[in-house]
XYZ file of C-alpha atoms in Angstrom:
99
model
C 73.329 83.509 92.183
C 73.738 87.282 92.052
C 73.718 89.167 88.799
C 75.762 92.327 88.510
C 75.663 94.951 85.875
C 78.981 96.269 84.605
C 78.568 99.523 86.496
C 77.861 97.679 89.789
C 81.210 95.947 89.911
C 84.003 97.679 91.817
C 86.693 99.158 89.634
C 89.900 97.224 90.054
C 92.740 99.538 90.977
C 95.910 99.275 88.953
C 98.759 98.051 91.125
C 101.685 100.040 89.817
C 104.967 101.108 91.349
C 106.673 104.295 90.193
C 110.213 104.763 91.464
C 110.655 108.049 89.592
C 107.726 109.869 91.177
C 108.248 111.715 94.486
C 104.696 110.779 95.514
C 103.724 107.222 96.384
C 101.173 105.281 94.402
C 98.349 103.659 96.348
C 100.095 100.298 95.994
C 103.309 101.677 97.496
C 101.316 103.156 100.386
C 99.680 99.768 100.945
C 103.096 98.069 100.975
C 104.537 100.495 103.537
C 101.486 100.196 105.806
C 101.568 96.418 105.518
C 105.256 96.314 106.430
C 104.646 98.501 109.490
C 101.927 96.095 110.669
C 104.134 93.047 110.079
C 107.032 94.631 111.940
C 104.745 95.482 114.853
C 103.727 91.821 115.162
C 107.388 90.745 115.244
C 108.243 93.529 117.721
C 105.444 92.381 120.030
C 106.735 88.810 119.824
C 110.287 89.929 120.667
C 109.017 91.942 123.642
C 107.103 88.911 124.939
C 110.209 86.733 124.598
C 112.452 89.236 126.349
C 109.859 89.599 129.124
C 109.711 85.817 129.486
C 113.475 85.383 129.706
C 114.158 88.394 131.929
C 111.176 88.519 134.266
C 109.890 84.953 134.429
C 112.924 82.740 133.866
C 116.002 83.900 135.712
C 118.676 81.961 133.803
C 122.094 83.537 133.423
C 122.705 81.356 130.347
C 120.024 83.284 128.449
C 122.012 86.541 128.459
C 123.393 86.034 124.920
C 119.950 85.211 123.563
C 118.448 88.237 125.273
C 121.118 90.480 123.733
C 120.383 89.059 120.255
C 116.667 89.645 120.727
C 117.365 93.164 121.964
C 119.484 93.947 118.883
C 116.820 92.586 116.506
C 114.152 94.516 118.380
C 116.147 97.733 118.019
C 116.575 97.201 114.255
C 112.855 96.493 113.782
C 111.863 99.562 115.780
C 114.235 101.773 113.797
C 112.864 100.357 110.554
C 109.293 101.050 111.648
C 110.218 104.594 112.664
C 111.700 105.150 109.209
C 108.577 103.758 107.515
C 106.366 105.997 109.642
C 108.450 109.079 108.832
C 108.241 108.300 105.110
C 104.494 107.756 105.364
C 104.036 110.991 107.333
C 105.993 112.978 104.704
C 103.772 111.446 102.029
C 100.624 112.509 103.890
C 102.009 116.021 104.304
C 102.735 116.231 100.569
C 99.216 115.165 99.751
C 97.709 117.503 102.315
C 95.635 114.650 103.670
C 95.072 113.720 107.267
C 96.562 110.330 108.264
C 94.037 107.598 108.971
C-alpha cells in the first residue's frame, strides 16, 4: 500500500469545452489529436485492402468495392488534413512548437 500526501497527487485537469473561445482547451486539443490517430488507423486499413484487391487478387468483380474504398479513403484523408490545419493554426496562435 502506498500513502500519498495531498500535494503528491497529480492535479486532475478540468475537461471543459468552450465553443465561444477562438483558442482550444486542452480537452479539445486531445480530441482533435485522438481523431487524427483514429483516422490514420482506418486510412492504413483502407490502403492495405486496396493493395490486396489491386495487387494481389486480380478480380474484375472487385472494381466497385475498390472504388468505394477509394472514395472513403479520400474523405478520411481530407478530414485528417483539415484536422491538421486546425491544429497547426492553434499551435501558431499559442506560439508553441508542435510536438
